[in-house]
Each structure stands twice: as structure tokens, then as C-alpha cells.
Coordinates of N, CA and C in Angstrom, one line a residue:
X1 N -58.7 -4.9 -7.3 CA -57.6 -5.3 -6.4 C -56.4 -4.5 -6.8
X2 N -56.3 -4.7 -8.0 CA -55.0 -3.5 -8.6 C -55.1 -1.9 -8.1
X3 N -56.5 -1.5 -7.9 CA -56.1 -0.2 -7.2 C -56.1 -0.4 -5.6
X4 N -56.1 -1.2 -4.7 CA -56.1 -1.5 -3.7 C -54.8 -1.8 -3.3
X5 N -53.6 -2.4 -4.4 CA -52.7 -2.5 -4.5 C -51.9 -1.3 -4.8
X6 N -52.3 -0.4 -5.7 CA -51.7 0.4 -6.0 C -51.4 2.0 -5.5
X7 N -52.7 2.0 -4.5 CA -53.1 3.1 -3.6 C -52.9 2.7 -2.1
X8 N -51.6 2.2 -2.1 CA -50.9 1.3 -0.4 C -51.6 2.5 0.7
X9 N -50.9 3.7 0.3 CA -50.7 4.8 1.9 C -52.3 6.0 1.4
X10 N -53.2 5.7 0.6 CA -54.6 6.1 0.3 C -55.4 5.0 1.0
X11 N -56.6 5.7 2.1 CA -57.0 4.6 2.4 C -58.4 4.4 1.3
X12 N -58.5 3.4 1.2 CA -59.2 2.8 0.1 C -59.7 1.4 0.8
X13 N -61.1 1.7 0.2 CA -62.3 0.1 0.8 C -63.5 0.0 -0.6
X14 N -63.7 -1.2 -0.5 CA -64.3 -2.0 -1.7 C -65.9 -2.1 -1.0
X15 N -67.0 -1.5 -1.7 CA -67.8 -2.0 -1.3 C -69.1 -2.5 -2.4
X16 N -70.2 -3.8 -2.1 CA -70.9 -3.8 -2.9 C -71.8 -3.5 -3.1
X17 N -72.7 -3.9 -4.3 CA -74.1 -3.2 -4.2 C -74.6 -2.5 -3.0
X18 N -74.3 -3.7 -2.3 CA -75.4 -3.2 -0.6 C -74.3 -2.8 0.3
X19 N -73.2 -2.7 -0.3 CA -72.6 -1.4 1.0 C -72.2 -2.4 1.7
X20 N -71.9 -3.5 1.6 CA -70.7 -4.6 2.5 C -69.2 -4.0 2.4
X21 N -68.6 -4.3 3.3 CA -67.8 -3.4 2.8 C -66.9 -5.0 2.1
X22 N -65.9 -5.0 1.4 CA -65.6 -6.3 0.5 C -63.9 -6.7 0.9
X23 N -63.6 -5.8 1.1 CA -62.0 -5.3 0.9 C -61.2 -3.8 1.0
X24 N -60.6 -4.0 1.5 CA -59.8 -2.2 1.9 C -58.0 -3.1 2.1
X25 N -57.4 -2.0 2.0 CA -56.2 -2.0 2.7 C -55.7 -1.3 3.7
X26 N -54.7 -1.7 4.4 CA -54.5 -1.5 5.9 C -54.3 0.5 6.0
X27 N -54.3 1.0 4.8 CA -54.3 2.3 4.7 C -55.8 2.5 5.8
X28 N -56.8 2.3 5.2 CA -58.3 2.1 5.6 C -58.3 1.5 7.2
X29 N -57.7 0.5 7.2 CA -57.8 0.1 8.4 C -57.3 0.7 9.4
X30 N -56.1 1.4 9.3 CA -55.4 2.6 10.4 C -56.5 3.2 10.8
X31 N -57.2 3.9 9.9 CA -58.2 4.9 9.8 C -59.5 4.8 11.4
X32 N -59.4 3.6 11.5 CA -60.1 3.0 12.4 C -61.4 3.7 12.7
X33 N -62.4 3.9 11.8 CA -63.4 4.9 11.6 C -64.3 4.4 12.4
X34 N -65.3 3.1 12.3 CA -65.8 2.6 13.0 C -65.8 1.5 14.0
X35 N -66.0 1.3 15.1 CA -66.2 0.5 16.2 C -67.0 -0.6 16.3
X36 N -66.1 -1.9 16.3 CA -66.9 -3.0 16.4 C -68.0 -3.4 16.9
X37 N -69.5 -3.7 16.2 CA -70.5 -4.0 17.4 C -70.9 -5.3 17.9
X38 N -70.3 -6.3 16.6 CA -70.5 -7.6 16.7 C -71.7 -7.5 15.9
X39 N -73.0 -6.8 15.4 CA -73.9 -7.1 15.0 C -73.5 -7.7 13.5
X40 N -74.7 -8.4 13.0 CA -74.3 -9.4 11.9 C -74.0 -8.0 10.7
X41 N -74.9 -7.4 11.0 CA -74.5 -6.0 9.3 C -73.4 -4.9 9.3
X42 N -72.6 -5.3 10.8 CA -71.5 -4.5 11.2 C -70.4 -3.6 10.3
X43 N -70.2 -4.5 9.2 CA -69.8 -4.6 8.2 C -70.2 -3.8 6.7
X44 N -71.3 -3.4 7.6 CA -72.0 -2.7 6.1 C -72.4 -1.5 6.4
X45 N -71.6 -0.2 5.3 CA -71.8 1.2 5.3 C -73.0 2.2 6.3
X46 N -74.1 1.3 5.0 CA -75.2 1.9 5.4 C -75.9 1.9 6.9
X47 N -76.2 0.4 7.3 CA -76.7 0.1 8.5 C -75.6 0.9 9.7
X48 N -74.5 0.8 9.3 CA -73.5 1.7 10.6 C -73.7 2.8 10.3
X49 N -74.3 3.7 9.3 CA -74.9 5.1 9.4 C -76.2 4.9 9.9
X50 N -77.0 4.6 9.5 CA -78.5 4.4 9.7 C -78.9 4.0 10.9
X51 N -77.6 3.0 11.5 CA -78.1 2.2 12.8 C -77.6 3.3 13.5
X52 N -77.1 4.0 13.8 CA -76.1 4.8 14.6 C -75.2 3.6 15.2
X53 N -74.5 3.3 15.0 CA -73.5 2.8 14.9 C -72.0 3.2 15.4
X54 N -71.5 3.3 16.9 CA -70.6 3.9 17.4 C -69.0 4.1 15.9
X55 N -69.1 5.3 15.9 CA -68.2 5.6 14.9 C -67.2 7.0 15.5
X56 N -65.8 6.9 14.4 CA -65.0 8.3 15.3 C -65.5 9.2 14.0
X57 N -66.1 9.3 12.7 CA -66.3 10.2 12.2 C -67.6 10.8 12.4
X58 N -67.6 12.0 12.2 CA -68.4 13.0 12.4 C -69.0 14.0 10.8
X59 N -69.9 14.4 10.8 CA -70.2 15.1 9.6 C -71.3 16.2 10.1
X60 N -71.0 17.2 8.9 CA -71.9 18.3 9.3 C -73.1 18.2 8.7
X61 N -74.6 18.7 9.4 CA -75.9 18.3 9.1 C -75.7 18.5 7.5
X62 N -75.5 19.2 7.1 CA -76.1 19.2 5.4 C -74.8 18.1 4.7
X63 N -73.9 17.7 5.2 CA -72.8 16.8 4.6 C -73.7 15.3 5.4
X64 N -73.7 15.2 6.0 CA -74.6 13.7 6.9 C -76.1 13.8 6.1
X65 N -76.9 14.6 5.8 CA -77.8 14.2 5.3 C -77.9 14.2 3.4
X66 N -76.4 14.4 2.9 CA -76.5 14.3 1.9 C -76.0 12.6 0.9
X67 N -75.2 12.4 2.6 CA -74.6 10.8 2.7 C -75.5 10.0 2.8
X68 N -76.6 10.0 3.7 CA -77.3 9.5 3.8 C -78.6 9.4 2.6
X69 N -78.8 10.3 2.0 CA -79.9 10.3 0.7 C -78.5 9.2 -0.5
X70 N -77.2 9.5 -0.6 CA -76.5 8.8 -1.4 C -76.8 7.5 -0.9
X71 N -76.5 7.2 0.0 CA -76.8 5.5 0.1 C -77.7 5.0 0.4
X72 N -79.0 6.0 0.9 CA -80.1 5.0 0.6 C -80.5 4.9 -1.1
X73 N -80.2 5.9 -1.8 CA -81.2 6.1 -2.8 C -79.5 4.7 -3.9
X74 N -78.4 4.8 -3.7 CA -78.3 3.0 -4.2 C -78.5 1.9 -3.8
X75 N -78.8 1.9 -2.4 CA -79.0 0.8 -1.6 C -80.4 0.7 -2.1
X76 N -81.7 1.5 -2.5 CA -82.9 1.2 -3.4 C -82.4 0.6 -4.5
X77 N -81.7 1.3 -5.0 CA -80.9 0.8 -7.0 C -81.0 -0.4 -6.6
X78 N -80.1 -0.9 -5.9 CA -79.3 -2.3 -5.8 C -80.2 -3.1 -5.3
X79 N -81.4 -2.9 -4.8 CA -82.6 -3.9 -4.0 C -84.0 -4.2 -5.4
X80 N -83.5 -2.9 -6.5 CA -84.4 -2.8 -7.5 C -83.4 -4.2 -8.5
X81 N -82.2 -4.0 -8.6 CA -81.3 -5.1 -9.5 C -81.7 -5.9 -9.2
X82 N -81.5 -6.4 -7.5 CA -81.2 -8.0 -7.2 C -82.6 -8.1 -6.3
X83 N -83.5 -7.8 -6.6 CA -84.8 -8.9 -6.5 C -84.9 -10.0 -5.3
X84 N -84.1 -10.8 -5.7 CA -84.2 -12.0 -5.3 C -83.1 -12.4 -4.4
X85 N -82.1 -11.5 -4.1 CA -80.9 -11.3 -2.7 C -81.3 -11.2 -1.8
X86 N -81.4 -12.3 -1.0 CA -82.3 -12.5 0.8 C -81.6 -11.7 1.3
X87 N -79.9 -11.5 1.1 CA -79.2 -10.4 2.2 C -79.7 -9.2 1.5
X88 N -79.9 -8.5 0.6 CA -80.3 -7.4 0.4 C -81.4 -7.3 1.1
X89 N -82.5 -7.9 1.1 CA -83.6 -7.8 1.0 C -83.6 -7.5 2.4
X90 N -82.9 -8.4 3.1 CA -82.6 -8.5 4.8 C -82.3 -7.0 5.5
X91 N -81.3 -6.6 4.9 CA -80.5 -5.5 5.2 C -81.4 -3.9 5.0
X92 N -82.3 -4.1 3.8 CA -83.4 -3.1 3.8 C -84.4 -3.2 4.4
X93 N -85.2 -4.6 4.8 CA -86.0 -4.7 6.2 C -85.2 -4.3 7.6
X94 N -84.2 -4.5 7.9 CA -83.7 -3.5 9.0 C -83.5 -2.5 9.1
X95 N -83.5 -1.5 7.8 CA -83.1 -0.2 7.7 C -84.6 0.3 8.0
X96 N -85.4 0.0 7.2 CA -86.7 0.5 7.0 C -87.5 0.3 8.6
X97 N -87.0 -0.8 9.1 CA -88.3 -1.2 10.6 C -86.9 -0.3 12.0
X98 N -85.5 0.1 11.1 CA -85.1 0.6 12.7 C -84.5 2.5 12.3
X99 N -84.6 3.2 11.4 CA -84.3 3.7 10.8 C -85.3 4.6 10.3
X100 N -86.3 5.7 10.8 CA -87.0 6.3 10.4 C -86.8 7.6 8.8
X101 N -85.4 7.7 9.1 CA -84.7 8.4 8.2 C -84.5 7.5 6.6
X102 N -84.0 6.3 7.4 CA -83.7 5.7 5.9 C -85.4 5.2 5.4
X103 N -85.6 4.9 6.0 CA -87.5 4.7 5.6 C -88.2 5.5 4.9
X104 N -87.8 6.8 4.6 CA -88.1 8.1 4.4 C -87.4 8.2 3.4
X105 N -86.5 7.8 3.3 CA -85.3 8.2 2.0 C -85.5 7.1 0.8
X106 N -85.7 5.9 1.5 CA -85.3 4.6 1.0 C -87.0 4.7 -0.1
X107 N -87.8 5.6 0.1 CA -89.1 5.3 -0.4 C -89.2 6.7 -1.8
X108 N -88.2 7.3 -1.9 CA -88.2 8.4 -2.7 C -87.0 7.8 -3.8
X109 N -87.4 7.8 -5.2 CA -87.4 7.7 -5.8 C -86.0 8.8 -6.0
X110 N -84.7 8.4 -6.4 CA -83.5 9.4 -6.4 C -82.2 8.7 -7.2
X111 N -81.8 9.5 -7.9 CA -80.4 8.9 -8.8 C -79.2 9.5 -8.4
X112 N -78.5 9.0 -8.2 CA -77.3 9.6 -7.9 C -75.9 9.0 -8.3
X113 N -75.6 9.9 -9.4 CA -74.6 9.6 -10.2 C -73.1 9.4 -9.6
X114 N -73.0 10.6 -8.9 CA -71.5 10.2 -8.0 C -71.6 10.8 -6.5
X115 N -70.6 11.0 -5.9 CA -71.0 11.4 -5.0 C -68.9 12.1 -4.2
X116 N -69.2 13.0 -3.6 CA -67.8 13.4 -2.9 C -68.5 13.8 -1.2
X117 N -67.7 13.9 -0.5 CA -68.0 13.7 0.9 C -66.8 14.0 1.6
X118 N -66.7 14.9 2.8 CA -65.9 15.3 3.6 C -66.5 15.1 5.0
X119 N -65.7 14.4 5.9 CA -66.1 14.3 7.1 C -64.8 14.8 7.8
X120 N -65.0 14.4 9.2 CA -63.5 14.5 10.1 C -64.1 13.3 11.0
X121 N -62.4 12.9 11.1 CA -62.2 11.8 11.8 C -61.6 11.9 13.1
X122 N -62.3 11.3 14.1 CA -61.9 11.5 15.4 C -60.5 10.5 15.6
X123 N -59.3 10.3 15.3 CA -58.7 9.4 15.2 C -57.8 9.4 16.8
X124 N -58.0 7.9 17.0 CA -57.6 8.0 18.6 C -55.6 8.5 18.9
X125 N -54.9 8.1 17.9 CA -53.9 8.5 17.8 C -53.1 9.9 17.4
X126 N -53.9 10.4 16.5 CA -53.3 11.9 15.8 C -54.7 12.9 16.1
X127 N -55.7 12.5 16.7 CA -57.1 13.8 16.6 C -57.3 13.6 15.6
X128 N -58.0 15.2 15.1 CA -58.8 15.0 14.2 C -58.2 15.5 13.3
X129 N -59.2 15.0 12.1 CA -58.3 14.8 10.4 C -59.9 15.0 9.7
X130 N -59.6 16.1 8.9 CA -60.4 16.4 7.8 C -60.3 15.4 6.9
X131 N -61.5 14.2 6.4 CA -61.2 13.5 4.6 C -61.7 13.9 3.7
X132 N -61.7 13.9 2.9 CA -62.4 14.0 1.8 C -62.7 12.2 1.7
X133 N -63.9 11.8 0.9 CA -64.1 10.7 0.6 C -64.8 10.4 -1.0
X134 N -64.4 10.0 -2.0 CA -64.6 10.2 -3.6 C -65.0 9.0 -3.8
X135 N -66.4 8.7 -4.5 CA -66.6 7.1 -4.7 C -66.4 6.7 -6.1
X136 N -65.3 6.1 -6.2 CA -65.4 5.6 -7.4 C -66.1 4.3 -7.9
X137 N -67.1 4.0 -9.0 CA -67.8 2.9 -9.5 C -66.6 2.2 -10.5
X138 N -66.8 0.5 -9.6 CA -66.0 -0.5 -10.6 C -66.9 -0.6 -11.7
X139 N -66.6 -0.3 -12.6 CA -67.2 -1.0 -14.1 C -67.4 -2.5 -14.3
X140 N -68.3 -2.9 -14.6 CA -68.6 -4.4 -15.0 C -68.9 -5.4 -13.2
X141 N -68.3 -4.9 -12.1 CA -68.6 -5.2 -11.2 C -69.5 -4.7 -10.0
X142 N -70.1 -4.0 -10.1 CA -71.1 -3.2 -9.4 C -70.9 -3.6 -7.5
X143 N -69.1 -2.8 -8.2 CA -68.5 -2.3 -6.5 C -68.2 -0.9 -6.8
X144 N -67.8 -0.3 -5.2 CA -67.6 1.1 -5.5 C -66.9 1.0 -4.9
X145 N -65.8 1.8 -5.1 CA -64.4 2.2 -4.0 C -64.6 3.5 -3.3
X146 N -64.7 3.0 -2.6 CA -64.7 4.5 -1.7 C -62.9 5.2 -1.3
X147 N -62.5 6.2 -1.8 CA -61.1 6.8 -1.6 C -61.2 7.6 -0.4
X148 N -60.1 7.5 0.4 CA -60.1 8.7 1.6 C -59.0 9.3 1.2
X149 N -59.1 10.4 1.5 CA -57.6 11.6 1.0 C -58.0 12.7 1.7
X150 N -56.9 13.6 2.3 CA -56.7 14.8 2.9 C -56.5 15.7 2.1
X151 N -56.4 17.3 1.8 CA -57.0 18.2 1.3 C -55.1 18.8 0.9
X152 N -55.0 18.6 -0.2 CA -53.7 18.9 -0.6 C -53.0 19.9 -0.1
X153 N -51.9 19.9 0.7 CA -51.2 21.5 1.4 C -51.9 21.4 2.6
X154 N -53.0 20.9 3.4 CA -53.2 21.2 4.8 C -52.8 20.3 5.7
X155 N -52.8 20.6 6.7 CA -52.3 20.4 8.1 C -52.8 18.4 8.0
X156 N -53.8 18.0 7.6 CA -54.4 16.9 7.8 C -53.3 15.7 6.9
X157 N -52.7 16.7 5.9 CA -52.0 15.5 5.0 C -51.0 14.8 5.9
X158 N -50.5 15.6 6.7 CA -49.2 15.5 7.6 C -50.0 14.6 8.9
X159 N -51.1 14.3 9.5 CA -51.8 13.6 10.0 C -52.4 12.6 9.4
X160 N -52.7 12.4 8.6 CA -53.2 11.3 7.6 C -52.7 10.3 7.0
X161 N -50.6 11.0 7.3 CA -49.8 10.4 6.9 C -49.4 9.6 8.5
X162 N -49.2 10.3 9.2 CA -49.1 9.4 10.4 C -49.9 7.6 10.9
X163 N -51.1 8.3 10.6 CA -52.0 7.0 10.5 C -52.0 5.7 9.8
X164 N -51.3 6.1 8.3 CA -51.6 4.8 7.6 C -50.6 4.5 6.9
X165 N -50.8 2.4 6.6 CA -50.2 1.9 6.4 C -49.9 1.3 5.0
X166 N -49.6 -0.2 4.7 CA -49.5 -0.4 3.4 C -50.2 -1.8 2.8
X167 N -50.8 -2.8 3.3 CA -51.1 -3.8 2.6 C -52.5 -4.2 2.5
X168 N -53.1 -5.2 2.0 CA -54.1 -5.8 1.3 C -54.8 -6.7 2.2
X169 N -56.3 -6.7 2.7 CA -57.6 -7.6 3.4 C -58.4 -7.7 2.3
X170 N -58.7 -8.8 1.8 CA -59.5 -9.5 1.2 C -60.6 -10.6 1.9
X171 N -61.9 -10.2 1.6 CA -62.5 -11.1 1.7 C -63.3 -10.7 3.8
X172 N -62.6 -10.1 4.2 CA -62.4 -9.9 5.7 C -63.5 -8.8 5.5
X173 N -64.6 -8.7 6.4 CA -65.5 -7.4 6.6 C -64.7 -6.4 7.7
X174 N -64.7 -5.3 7.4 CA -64.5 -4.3 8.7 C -65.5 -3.6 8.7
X175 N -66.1 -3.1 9.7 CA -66.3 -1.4 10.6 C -66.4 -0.5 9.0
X176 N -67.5 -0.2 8.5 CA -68.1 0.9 7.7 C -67.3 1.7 8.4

């Protein structure tokens, strides 16, 4: 929460083992990356990649398929930890029965230590916006923060700054 607090105009989102997303602040929320579906896993990274999941970012084939090997192969990790988590367990029977890709991914054995990621963001107010996206791992809590930031000196900082705001959602799921 202290970096959630501390990183007001960075948008920043909390997510757990299984890619819920947990917490962001309204930096994140400006960002308005993905589009409500109402579905129950709406809220979670992976399945709004996996599911195709109306979203305004976009990625290039070798950057989208390298996102996608990153979160299936912790979304495995995290299904190998917690055993006995009906929502996990739930959330990878959907990936695997709608998801031929993550089916494929989710069955190969893969470690992945960190991970960096650039997409662009279709944003309905300023266009589009290069991010960068950096995951950082909570220690002792087996959450990751996902950081969004624009590419220091370009055009996007000055857009990126337009978009976002400053306070704290706890507890609230948004739009992967």
C-alpha cells in the first residue's frame, strides 16, 4: 500500500498469485485500459488476455506472445503453490477449456523470473501512449505490482501526464 501511496501520478495495480487484480490507484484507473464485461474473472489479468477481452491496449506479436508465456507460466506457479484454491483452480479450468493458447502455454513447464513489457494504449481522451509496464514482486506477499510509465523525454510522458490522477482503491477489482 505504501507504494500505491507513494507512486500517486505512476499508474500502479496490485495483483495476486492468480492475477486478480487487488488494488491500483486512480493513476491506473485513468488509464482505462480495459472494458467492463461483467464476467465473474473480469477482474483478472490473465483471463482478459486469454479471454480476448475488449481492451484499448494493443501489443506487438512477439511483445503479446511473450505476455502471455509470462502469465501463463505464474498462473501454473501459483496453481502448483495453492493446490487447494477453488478460485485458482476455477480460473485455470477456464483458461484451459476457452483458450487454446493458454492451454498450450499453461502445459509447458517455464520460469520466469521478471518480466518488462511495452504496449500502447488506445486512450479515449489523449490517443495513443506508449507504456512501458515493469512487474515488481511483493516479498513475503505473493503480489506483484505491475508499474506503468512512459519512456523518459518522449512525447508519451506529456500524454501520460494528461491522463492520470492521484488516490488509492482498495479491495475494489477493475478491468485487467
Amino acid at each position: 500500500m505504501r507504494l500505491l501511496e507513494r507512486l500517486g501520478r505512476t499508474a500502479v495495480c496490485l495483483c495476486d498469485a492468480a492475477w486478480n487484480v487487488v488494488a491500483f490507484n486512480d493513476a491506473w484507473t485513468a488509464l482505462a485500459c480495459g472494458v467492463p464485461t461483467g464476467h465473474a474473472f473480469d477482474g483478472n489479468v490473465a483471463w482478459r488476455t486469454f479471454g480476448d477481452a475488449p481492451s484499448r491496449v494493443s501489443r506487438t506479436a512477439e511483445r503479446a506472445a511473450g505476455f502471455q508465456a509470462m502469465l501463463a507460466a505464474r498462473l501454473r506457479s501459483a496453481s502448483l503453490r495453492y493446490p487447494a484454491d477453488a478460485s485458482v483452480a476455477a480460473l485455470v479450468d477456464e483458461l484451459r477449456s476457452t483458450s487454446r493458447a493458454f492451454d498450450t502455454l499453461g502445459r509447458t513447464a517455464r520460469t520466469v523470473a521478471a518480466h518488462e513489457d511495452r504496449a500502447v494504449l488506445r486512450h479515449p481522451g489523449v490517443g495513443d501512449v506508449v507504456l512501458d509496464c515493469d512487474l515488481l514482486a511483493v516479498p513475503g506477499d505473493d503480489l506483484l505490482a505491475m508499474v506503468f510509465t512512459a519512456g523518459p523525454g518522449s512525447a508519451d510522458v506529456a500524454r501520460l501526464g494528461e491522463i492520470v490522477g492521484g488516490a488509492i482503491r482498495v479491495g475494489q477489482t477493475g478491468p485487467g
